[in-house]
XYZ file of C-alpha atoms in Angstrom:
672
model
C 133.424 79.406 80.482
C 130.473 81.532 81.099
C 130.237 85.177 81.222
C 127.681 87.131 83.490
C 126.938 90.363 82.387
C 128.849 93.692 84.055
C 126.747 96.569 84.080
C 128.479 99.648 83.622
C 126.227 102.285 82.980
C 122.399 102.995 82.900
C 120.876 106.121 80.957
C 117.084 106.870 81.513
C 115.675 109.604 79.839
C 111.958 111.298 79.585
C 111.016 109.022 82.363
C 108.606 110.882 84.969
C 109.683 108.497 88.172
C 113.113 109.660 87.983
C 113.418 113.181 87.243
C 117.389 113.273 88.396
C 119.578 115.811 89.945
C 118.519 118.815 87.557
C 114.917 117.787 87.178
C 115.119 117.412 83.668
C 114.118 113.926 83.625
C 117.642 112.379 82.354
C 119.308 110.070 84.853
C 122.518 108.576 84.537
C 123.893 105.996 86.600
C 127.492 104.855 86.512
C 127.834 101.424 88.069
C 131.633 101.763 89.118
C 133.697 98.482 90.175
C 132.539 97.383 93.819
C 129.302 98.482 95.876
C 126.249 100.292 94.021
C 123.830 101.298 97.095
C 120.395 102.418 95.626
C 118.494 104.471 98.759
C 115.453 105.606 99.298
C 112.331 104.735 100.845
C 108.828 103.160 100.062
C 107.289 104.155 97.026
C 110.526 106.077 95.621
C 111.261 103.415 92.796
C 114.130 101.386 94.114
C 112.590 97.890 93.074
C 111.555 99.305 89.820
C 114.771 100.649 88.825
C 116.519 97.253 89.309
C 113.642 95.571 87.539
C 114.145 98.127 84.822
C 117.766 96.983 84.959
C 116.937 93.460 84.535
C 114.495 94.015 81.681
C 117.449 95.729 79.491
C 118.926 92.482 79.551
C 116.023 90.399 78.781
C 113.446 92.939 76.862
C 109.947 91.139 76.710
C 111.358 87.662 77.360
C 111.140 85.373 80.007
C 110.876 81.964 81.595
C 107.601 79.929 81.480
C 108.203 79.077 85.463
C 105.019 78.583 87.672
C 105.517 79.044 91.475
C 106.530 75.639 93.126
C 107.388 74.028 90.038
C 110.194 71.801 89.684
C 112.729 73.373 87.358
C 114.363 69.963 86.732
C 112.015 68.993 84.054
C 110.330 72.442 83.445
C 110.716 74.106 79.747
C 113.547 76.694 80.029
C 112.754 78.057 76.490
C 112.133 81.926 76.633
C 108.951 83.089 76.106
C 107.046 86.510 75.377
C 105.427 88.269 78.060
C 102.216 89.443 77.810
C 101.455 93.111 77.080
C 100.361 93.930 80.315
C 103.921 93.198 81.528
C 105.484 95.045 78.493
C 103.388 97.917 79.870
C 105.225 97.399 83.430
C 107.015 100.691 83.472
C 104.467 102.533 81.338
C 101.695 102.026 84.157
C 103.603 103.856 86.942
C 103.780 107.229 85.112
C 101.210 109.709 84.200
C 102.319 110.273 80.340
C 102.359 106.348 79.742
C 106.003 106.641 79.176
C 105.441 107.716 75.802
C 108.942 109.028 74.999
C 110.693 107.267 77.895
C 113.881 105.486 76.859
C 116.634 103.538 78.836
C 120.307 102.509 77.742
C 122.403 100.052 79.446
C 125.957 99.232 78.953
C 127.261 96.378 80.104
C 130.225 93.854 79.480
C 129.513 90.249 78.192
C 133.249 88.470 78.024
C 135.404 91.037 76.188
C 132.800 92.859 74.421
C 130.875 95.940 75.273
C 127.250 96.024 74.518
C 124.921 99.017 74.457
C 121.150 98.430 74.235
C 118.487 101.179 74.366
C 114.764 100.306 74.791
C 111.628 102.145 74.742
C 110.083 101.642 78.375
C 106.780 102.047 77.174
C 106.870 98.413 75.712
C 110.048 97.280 76.112
C 110.890 97.635 72.285
C 114.364 97.703 71.611
C 115.598 100.305 69.597
C 119.184 100.227 69.133
C 121.874 97.383 70.035
C 125.728 98.100 69.406
C 128.549 95.892 70.005
C 132.162 97.119 70.804
C 130.820 100.142 69.232
C 129.523 99.125 65.850
C 125.549 99.839 65.606
C 123.692 96.656 64.328
C 120.700 95.780 63.463
C 117.789 96.375 66.435
C 115.765 93.120 66.732
C 115.580 90.990 69.752
C 116.430 87.915 67.327
C 119.776 89.543 66.952
C 120.362 90.956 70.375
C 119.559 87.437 72.025
C 121.647 85.439 69.581
C 124.567 88.189 70.120
C 124.001 87.412 74.280
C 124.057 83.493 73.848
C 127.137 84.228 71.688
C 129.139 86.240 74.251
C 127.500 84.607 77.105
C 128.729 81.380 76.553
C 125.224 79.513 76.614
C 123.488 77.564 73.640
C 120.180 79.181 74.161
C 118.610 82.571 75.734
C 116.115 80.620 78.103
C 119.592 79.507 80.040
C 120.808 83.043 79.702
C 117.439 84.165 81.654
C 118.075 81.332 84.097
C 121.313 82.491 85.215
C 119.832 86.044 85.256
C 117.030 84.905 87.377
C 118.605 82.557 89.649
C 122.218 84.055 89.939
C 122.475 87.605 89.130
C 119.372 88.827 90.580
C 118.344 88.132 94.043
C 114.538 89.220 93.608
C 111.711 88.398 96.056
C 110.290 85.485 94.422
C 113.808 83.792 94.215
C 114.224 80.214 94.757
C 116.493 78.864 97.843
C 118.920 77.595 95.180
C 121.115 75.586 97.723
C 118.393 73.477 98.845
C 116.784 73.164 95.342
C 118.409 70.505 93.946
C 116.465 70.389 90.394
C 117.075 73.854 90.071
C 120.916 73.201 90.978
C 120.597 70.438 87.947
C 119.691 73.377 85.364
C 122.326 76.082 86.908
C 125.249 73.376 86.733
C 124.519 72.348 83.374
C 124.498 75.824 81.878
C 127.426 77.190 84.146
C 129.867 74.268 83.674
C 128.960 72.535 80.232
C 129.971 73.848 76.947
C 126.979 75.535 74.855
C 126.849 72.257 72.689
C 126.938 69.722 75.655
C 124.192 71.796 77.410
C 121.953 71.450 74.309
C 122.538 68.069 73.844
C 121.808 67.537 77.666
C 118.195 69.282 77.390
C 117.675 67.876 74.100
C 117.745 64.425 75.420
C 115.774 65.072 78.284
C 112.796 66.614 76.329
C 112.838 63.626 74.343
C 112.549 61.593 77.361
C 110.040 63.598 78.973
C 107.712 63.813 75.791
C 107.623 59.935 75.302
C 107.012 59.808 78.910
C 104.136 62.163 78.994
C 102.511 60.554 75.504
C 103.220 57.079 76.808
C 101.395 57.780 80.079
C 98.686 59.386 78.313
C 97.951 56.826 75.625
C 98.212 54.049 78.727
C 95.447 55.772 80.368
C 93.549 55.931 77.285
C 93.918 52.079 76.534
C 93.313 51.081 80.215
C 89.810 52.456 79.710
C 88.971 51.327 76.352
C 89.956 47.745 77.463
C 87.410 47.907 80.491
C 84.640 48.876 78.132
C 85.781 46.286 75.209
C 85.824 43.271 77.769
C 82.255 43.803 78.454
C 81.479 43.059 74.901
C 80.312 40.059 73.130
C 80.088 40.504 69.501
C 83.045 41.373 66.860
C 82.488 43.525 64.328
C 83.893 44.857 60.989
C 86.453 47.530 60.119
C 85.698 50.884 61.538
C 83.019 52.569 58.566
C 84.199 55.658 56.714
C 81.613 57.377 58.916
C 83.399 56.467 61.996
C 86.654 58.016 60.698
C 84.820 60.747 59.850
C 83.243 61.117 63.273
C 86.492 60.824 65.162
C 88.282 63.440 62.939
C 84.860 66.071 63.567
C 85.003 65.156 67.350
C 89.046 66.009 67.464
C 88.348 69.565 65.615
C 85.531 70.125 68.239
C 87.855 69.193 71.362
C 90.412 71.360 69.862
C 87.958 74.269 69.248
C 86.309 74.142 72.917
C 89.580 74.248 74.346
C 90.383 77.468 72.396
C 86.854 78.684 73.334
C 87.765 77.829 77.262
C 90.950 80.059 77.041
C 89.526 82.884 75.202
C 86.817 83.121 77.289
C 88.819 83.545 80.294
C 91.107 85.920 78.586
C 87.885 87.920 77.378
C 86.940 88.236 81.111
C 90.304 89.353 82.039
C 90.331 92.111 79.452
C 86.750 92.872 80.479
C 87.679 93.572 84.172
C 91.023 95.464 82.729
C 88.717 97.637 80.735
C 86.458 98.469 83.794
C 89.804 99.864 85.452
C 90.456 102.076 82.157
C 87.296 103.032 81.717
C 87.113 104.483 85.218
C 90.785 106.059 84.508
C 89.725 107.640 81.211
C 86.666 109.318 83.069
C 88.874 110.570 85.645
C 90.973 111.873 83.077
C 88.302 113.440 81.242
C 87.045 115.191 84.102
C 90.633 116.432 85.068
C 91.028 117.849 81.667
C 87.965 119.500 81.593
C 88.194 121.027 84.925
C 91.879 122.263 83.623
C 90.608 124.058 80.734
C 87.478 125.621 82.585
C 90.054 127.025 85.026
C 91.788 128.612 81.904
C 89.037 130.281 80.899
C 87.926 131.690 84.569
C 91.543 132.784 84.777
C 91.058 134.473 81.634
C 87.544 136.345 82.561
C 89.587 137.426 85.760
C 92.343 139.138 83.644
C 89.470 141.304 81.925
C 87.842 142.037 84.884
C 90.609 143.396 87.142
C 92.618 144.843 83.750
C 89.416 147.348 83.031
C 87.640 148.030 86.309
C 86.271 151.402 85.210
C 84.523 149.840 82.100
C 80.639 149.243 82.559
C 79.401 145.769 83.442
C 77.794 145.523 79.727
C 80.944 146.271 78.210
C 82.949 143.873 80.342
C 80.281 141.064 79.853
C 80.998 141.541 75.878
C 84.916 141.304 76.530
C 84.327 138.230 78.777
C 82.222 136.355 76.256
C 84.723 137.315 73.301
C 87.527 135.719 75.277
C 85.531 132.543 76.537
C 84.240 131.669 72.885
C 85.817 133.802 70.212
C 81.972 135.547 69.484
C 81.516 138.774 69.247
C 78.216 139.802 71.130
C 77.702 143.345 69.246
C 77.375 141.370 65.361
C 77.267 137.843 66.309
C 79.768 136.804 64.402
C 83.326 134.790 65.338
C 86.034 137.481 65.694
C 89.570 135.752 66.577
C 91.360 138.641 65.407
C 89.558 140.728 68.241
C 90.377 137.953 70.701
C 93.907 138.073 69.823
C 94.123 142.072 69.906
C 92.630 142.084 73.183
C 95.138 139.548 74.567
C 98.190 141.162 73.174
C 96.804 144.737 74.587
C 96.633 143.126 78.053
C 99.949 141.543 78.166
C 101.647 145.089 76.782
C 99.380 147.024 79.391
C 97.227 148.690 76.844
C 93.783 149.496 76.504
C 91.391 147.245 74.882
C 89.482 149.704 72.937
C 91.656 152.664 72.299
C 95.342 151.216 72.646
C 96.368 153.743 74.645
C 98.757 152.698 77.633
C 96.675 152.066 80.861
C 97.639 154.006 83.601
C 100.229 152.727 86.049
C 98.743 151.574 89.437
C 97.538 148.410 91.307
C 95.058 147.584 88.620
C 97.595 146.569 86.049
C 99.527 144.569 88.935
C 96.271 142.484 89.494
C 95.784 141.982 85.870
C 99.540 140.719 85.521
C 99.022 138.378 88.712
C 95.671 137.108 87.132
C 97.704 136.616 83.820
C 100.345 134.490 85.542
C 97.175 132.308 86.918
C 96.569 132.255 83.513
C 99.961 130.647 82.354
C 99.562 128.401 85.016
C 96.018 126.988 84.297
C 97.577 126.329 80.703
C 100.275 124.333 81.697
C 97.624 122.434 83.887
C 95.534 122.046 81.333
C 98.142 120.848 78.904
C 99.401 118.023 81.471
C 95.625 117.311 82.252
C 95.331 116.651 78.472
C 98.796 114.729 77.391
C 97.531 112.027 80.727
C 94.336 112.128 78.952
C 95.771 111.229 75.626
C 97.953 108.531 77.377
C 95.213 106.817 79.120
C 92.999 106.933 75.662
C 95.649 105.398 73.864
C 95.760 102.582 76.542
C 92.392 102.071 76.462
C 92.413 101.892 72.810
C 94.763 98.853 72.438
C 93.056 97.106 75.296
C 89.607 97.396 73.626
C 91.106 96.454 70.343
C 92.393 93.293 71.626
C 89.334 92.654 73.725
C 86.960 93.179 70.496
C 89.488 90.562 68.521
C 88.926 87.948 71.313
C 85.192 88.632 70.971
C 85.040 88.192 67.347
C 87.247 84.900 67.153
C 84.826 83.462 70.170
C 81.889 84.437 67.934
C 83.730 82.574 65.225
C 84.270 79.360 67.200
C 81.009 79.371 68.851
C 79.736 79.202 65.058
C 82.283 76.658 64.088
C 81.315 74.387 67.177
C 77.592 74.576 66.786
C 78.183 73.624 62.950
C 80.651 70.590 64.226
C 77.644 69.599 66.848
C 74.942 69.421 64.323
C 77.609 67.221 61.868
C 78.572 64.925 64.632
C 74.731 64.344 65.314
C 74.011 63.664 61.752
C 77.036 61.158 61.312
C 76.148 59.132 64.454
C 72.994 58.614 63.262
C 74.402 56.935 60.474
C 75.973 54.291 62.557
C 74.448 51.009 64.009
C 73.855 52.082 67.663
C 75.545 48.780 69.316
C 77.827 47.575 66.415
C 79.894 50.576 65.614
C 80.495 51.050 69.036
C 81.716 47.589 70.097
C 83.778 47.281 66.571
C 85.613 50.494 67.351
C 86.412 49.854 71.092
C 87.681 46.693 69.681
C 89.939 48.139 67.059
C 90.895 51.189 69.134
C 92.301 49.180 72.053
C 94.467 47.056 69.510
C 95.777 50.170 68.030
C 96.571 51.638 71.176
C 98.250 48.380 72.707
C 100.596 48.471 69.930
C 101.244 52.256 70.219
C 101.823 51.544 73.802
C 104.398 49.025 73.313
C 106.286 51.037 70.765
C 106.852 54.016 72.913
C 107.755 51.913 76.028
C 110.745 50.676 73.399
C 111.255 54.022 72.592
C 110.743 55.588 76.282
C 113.619 52.980 77.275
C 116.224 54.016 74.829
C 115.496 57.634 75.166
C 116.014 57.417 79.146
C 119.212 55.309 78.573
C 120.570 57.795 76.026
C 119.568 60.565 78.721
C 121.039 58.396 81.544
C 124.352 57.307 79.913
C 124.953 61.330 78.878
C 124.395 62.876 82.481
C 126.353 60.139 84.079
C 129.631 61.257 81.950
C 128.930 64.818 82.829
C 128.018 64.477 86.399
C 131.688 62.565 86.866
C 133.115 65.727 85.017
C 131.169 68.336 87.260
C 132.475 66.632 90.139
C 135.772 68.092 89.354
C 134.428 71.593 90.141
C 133.199 70.376 93.538
C 136.527 71.124 95.517
C 136.671 74.818 94.066
C 133.058 75.420 94.664
C 132.913 74.003 98.055
C 135.986 75.714 98.950
C 134.759 79.167 97.627
C 131.519 78.771 99.107
C 133.252 78.167 102.970
C 134.798 81.614 102.447
C 131.921 83.441 101.946
C 129.463 81.302 104.302
C 131.751 81.008 107.149
C 132.392 85.037 107.113
C 128.600 85.219 108.078
C 128.060 82.346 109.964
C 129.976 81.274 113.621
C 128.404 77.463 113.156
C 130.487 74.715 111.120
C 129.157 74.763 107.774
C 130.226 72.694 104.837
C 128.801 72.193 101.182
C 129.228 68.588 99.683
C 128.906 66.869 96.741
C 125.722 64.808 96.899
C 124.651 63.350 93.310
C 120.959 62.661 93.683
C 119.052 59.935 92.373
C 115.817 60.970 90.366
C 113.430 59.782 87.803
C 112.764 61.662 84.540
C 109.249 61.662 84.131
C 106.639 59.686 85.944
C 106.065 56.511 84.081
C 106.683 53.541 86.741
C 109.403 51.898 84.957
C 111.893 54.795 84.282
C 114.754 53.881 85.843
C 116.729 56.380 88.198
C 119.322 58.797 86.853
C 121.961 60.372 88.869
C 122.413 64.115 88.418
C 124.786 66.291 89.990
C 124.085 67.999 93.346
C 125.306 69.735 96.501
C 123.929 69.058 99.993
C 124.442 71.794 103.004
C 125.961 70.248 106.413
C 125.654 72.698 109.272
C 125.816 72.543 113.124
C 123.315 73.769 115.245
C 122.654 74.920 119.077
C 121.955 70.832 119.707
C 124.148 69.474 117.091
C 127.744 69.782 117.872
C 128.757 68.015 114.358
C 127.351 69.177 111.176
C 124.246 67.348 110.329
C 122.430 67.717 106.725
C 120.178 70.463 106.280
C 117.513 69.053 103.659
C 115.291 72.418 103.313
C 115.378 76.184 104.214
C 112.712 75.614 106.829
C 115.288 73.671 109.010
C 117.751 77.081 109.602
C 116.986 80.211 110.744
C 115.582 83.109 108.099
C 118.937 85.501 108.425
C 120.946 82.197 108.052
C 118.570 80.947 105.227
C 119.179 84.283 102.983
C 123.075 84.560 103.513
C 123.593 80.744 102.824
C 122.011 81.047 99.746
C 123.819 84.239 98.771
C 126.900 82.550 99.426
C 126.220 79.650 96.917
C 125.305 82.117 94.402
C 128.329 84.164 94.709
C 130.267 81.207 94.666
C 128.687 80.097 91.617
C 129.469 83.289 89.496
C 133.220 83.276 91.039
C 134.020 79.639 89.861
C 131.925 79.175 86.715
C 133.472 82.522 84.822
C 136.725 82.950 83.534
C 137.665 85.941 85.091
C 135.555 85.171 88.194
C 133.529 88.569 87.956
C 130.142 89.175 87.497
C 126.889 91.246 89.036
C 124.805 90.907 91.872
C 121.633 92.448 92.347
C 119.966 92.511 95.846
C 116.637 93.863 96.560
C 116.440 94.877 100.430
C 118.646 92.434 102.168
C 117.939 93.713 105.719
C 114.538 92.323 105.991
C 115.499 89.572 108.242
C 119.069 90.331 109.094
C 119.718 89.776 113.040
C 121.218 93.006 114.315
C 124.308 91.291 115.789
C 125.184 89.722 112.694
C 125.059 92.969 110.666
C 128.755 93.592 110.248
C 129.406 90.003 109.460
C 126.921 90.308 106.874
C 128.359 93.446 105.352
C 131.927 91.592 105.316
C 130.436 88.799 103.369
C 129.049 91.321 100.982
C 131.680 93.186 100.888
C 133.955 90.694 100.032
C 132.363 89.900 96.618
C 132.208 93.884 95.768
C 135.826 93.864 96.251
C 136.931 90.416 94.538
C 137.616 91.517 91.455
C 138.299 94.908 89.776
C 134.922 94.009 87.564
C 132.467 92.867 90.240
C 129.349 95.129 90.617
C 127.346 94.579 93.705
C 124.075 96.552 93.440
C 121.933 96.722 96.586
C 118.720 98.400 97.215
C 117.812 99.421 100.886
C 115.514 102.219 102.783
C 116.948 104.331 105.134
C 117.793 102.203 108.249
C 118.747 103.405 111.690
C 121.130 100.540 112.172
C 124.333 99.694 111.428
C 123.903 97.779 108.137
C 124.267 100.048 105.300
C 127.577 101.996 107.051
C 129.263 98.890 107.620
C 128.167 97.697 104.065
C 129.702 101.211 102.755
C 132.851 100.415 104.906
C 133.114 96.694 104.028
C 132.876 97.493 100.408
C 135.596 100.303 100.151
C 139.187 100.245 99.928
C 141.920 102.119 98.060
C 140.630 100.867 94.490
C 137.323 100.560 95.395
C 134.756 103.340 96.053
C 131.503 102.442 96.712
C 128.362 104.574 95.345
C 125.412 105.928 96.279
C 122.255 106.346 94.070
C 120.348 108.804 96.284
C 116.460 108.289 95.099
C 115.559 111.278 97.850
C 117.297 113.707 95.520
C 116.859 111.765 91.814
C 113.140 110.422 92.374
C 109.670 111.715 92.932
C 108.870 112.491 96.404
C 106.159 110.394 97.864
C 102.849 111.729 99.834
C 104.625 110.147 102.732
C 108.053 112.026 102.232
C 106.282 115.243 101.397
C 104.527 115.449 104.729
C 107.152 113.853 106.981
C 110.095 115.399 105.180
C 112.128 116.637 108.363
C 112.044 113.256 109.778
C 113.450 111.748 106.727
C 115.888 114.477 106.462
C 116.942 113.463 109.674
C 117.267 109.996 109.315
C 119.115 110.670 106.366
C 121.589 113.161 107.855
C 122.301 110.527 110.395
C 122.954 108.071 107.936
C 125.102 109.745 105.813
C 127.341 110.961 109.038
C 127.523 107.633 109.984
C 128.918 106.486 106.615
C 131.369 109.139 106.760
C 132.600 108.006 109.996
C 132.746 104.172 108.796
C 134.655 105.079 105.692
C 137.333 107.293 107.721
C 137.659 104.310 110.058
C 138.028 101.928 107.324
C 140.714 103.802 105.913
C 142.307 104.319 108.734
C 142.650 100.947 109.506
C 144.148 100.213 106.029
């Protein structure tokens, strides 16, 4: 059985976006059993918080899935994300998250795992399992996750996170995506060895299919050209062999050159933005430094108003650049003495105490201004250092790309010269004719060999999948029943999940057989359909129905596939398309998942709403054993400009919301 992560505790330190209750940038979140509501407004960091939760589990790894790509035949290998994506959290704060860290403690099966990562680049810094600290490497962490989760590859764990645990905006409509279902069911309900064999056999079939189609296309072109020839020539000369080898090298280098050219353009665009950020940071730092100097000069003027202008000028220049205008030499000790006397209310000349009065108070006020200016200057210098570091790293990558481009350009030029020289050594007509004829013959042999290999691979994969599909049918009734319990709690229409294996080809070769894959379909009534009919796509139901039908399918899969029926479900802003009439029913469905076991975690982000969704959700998720928690980013996050400007309006809505929540909780306890 599969084990899903059960999030228990998240600790974030040194991250500017979350100063926390005390303002010391230490944020501790305990995910208690049941509901955790992350409450905020646009810009307060709700989505950033759950994205951080996702990245704590995945690290700098993700799937290579493109939008709209069928998941059934896509590669599900875990890949490293690029450097910009690794700096996703660093780019949101002024200091580049230089010293920020996050630690996540979660259960996976019977084990308790704690992982700590640097938010600057997601680098793993510490990992422990059941209290035992292990070597902090991504390889070891991923192998532990695979073992404890019950999957054979980290890519399958990423698949479960993206398609079941986290309900992000870019999610797929899983209940209507049969190719995605294929991979989800494979991962959830086959033992790791069988899931691995499924992927292995499928990869072999797809590789042979692609290779066969490519070679057959080349053979067809060569056949057309060869059919037009008249004469037969002898074997390909040594010159032709060298020519083909050189052309292949050039093609490879041209592809690399194209890729690096695109990357260089991307980095150049990024550097343009970073240069502007660098210039602004330098200007801010310089301005802050000047403010310190002006504040210091103001202290001199206000502390010694009776001194003539010439002497104040000498004092001012001494503070400004540390040079004595009397002898023209640097005198840092004199500067320190003057600052000490000013702070201790002593005369800068004779060291006698200054007379009491408003003049000293004014100097004290200016001294406070100096300290404030110094703090601003220090912050500006810190920000400048972070911007400079990011700029230098990007500039280094850009220089490396440019250097490799220069080397490639030189190599391609040499290859071009060699190809031209070799071509001149061949008989103009004889060489091309003989080459085409021999090439077609070799391709024809290769095509026949690949067709035989592909047929065997397709048959092996089909037999393997057919046996497992029949076995997966055993879980169909349990999954259908669990889905109905969730879906019918929200919808008034009759709705049912049906076992509907689908016939599909693996690959695009015309002779490939159809293979029966496990899949579920959806039957639902409608305003003009008294009996349930098949709904083959998300566009055939309303938007609010689509969201909660898909949620019900995910919750059912989590409940049925795990050994303890438990898991974590993270939902980002579920209120966007919800029909107001169905708020209570939607809250009841989510609450049912939150309270289904003593281990389930339901994490939901939401803006402050004037409707009933949040109070109803708190009510539905609370009972004697489950107390819904609220992460209030209005108190824990950095206020946005909108919140500062409209503070009273936000405060009123927030107060009304918490009053409604308390009323619903009391009502819920009374009903119990």
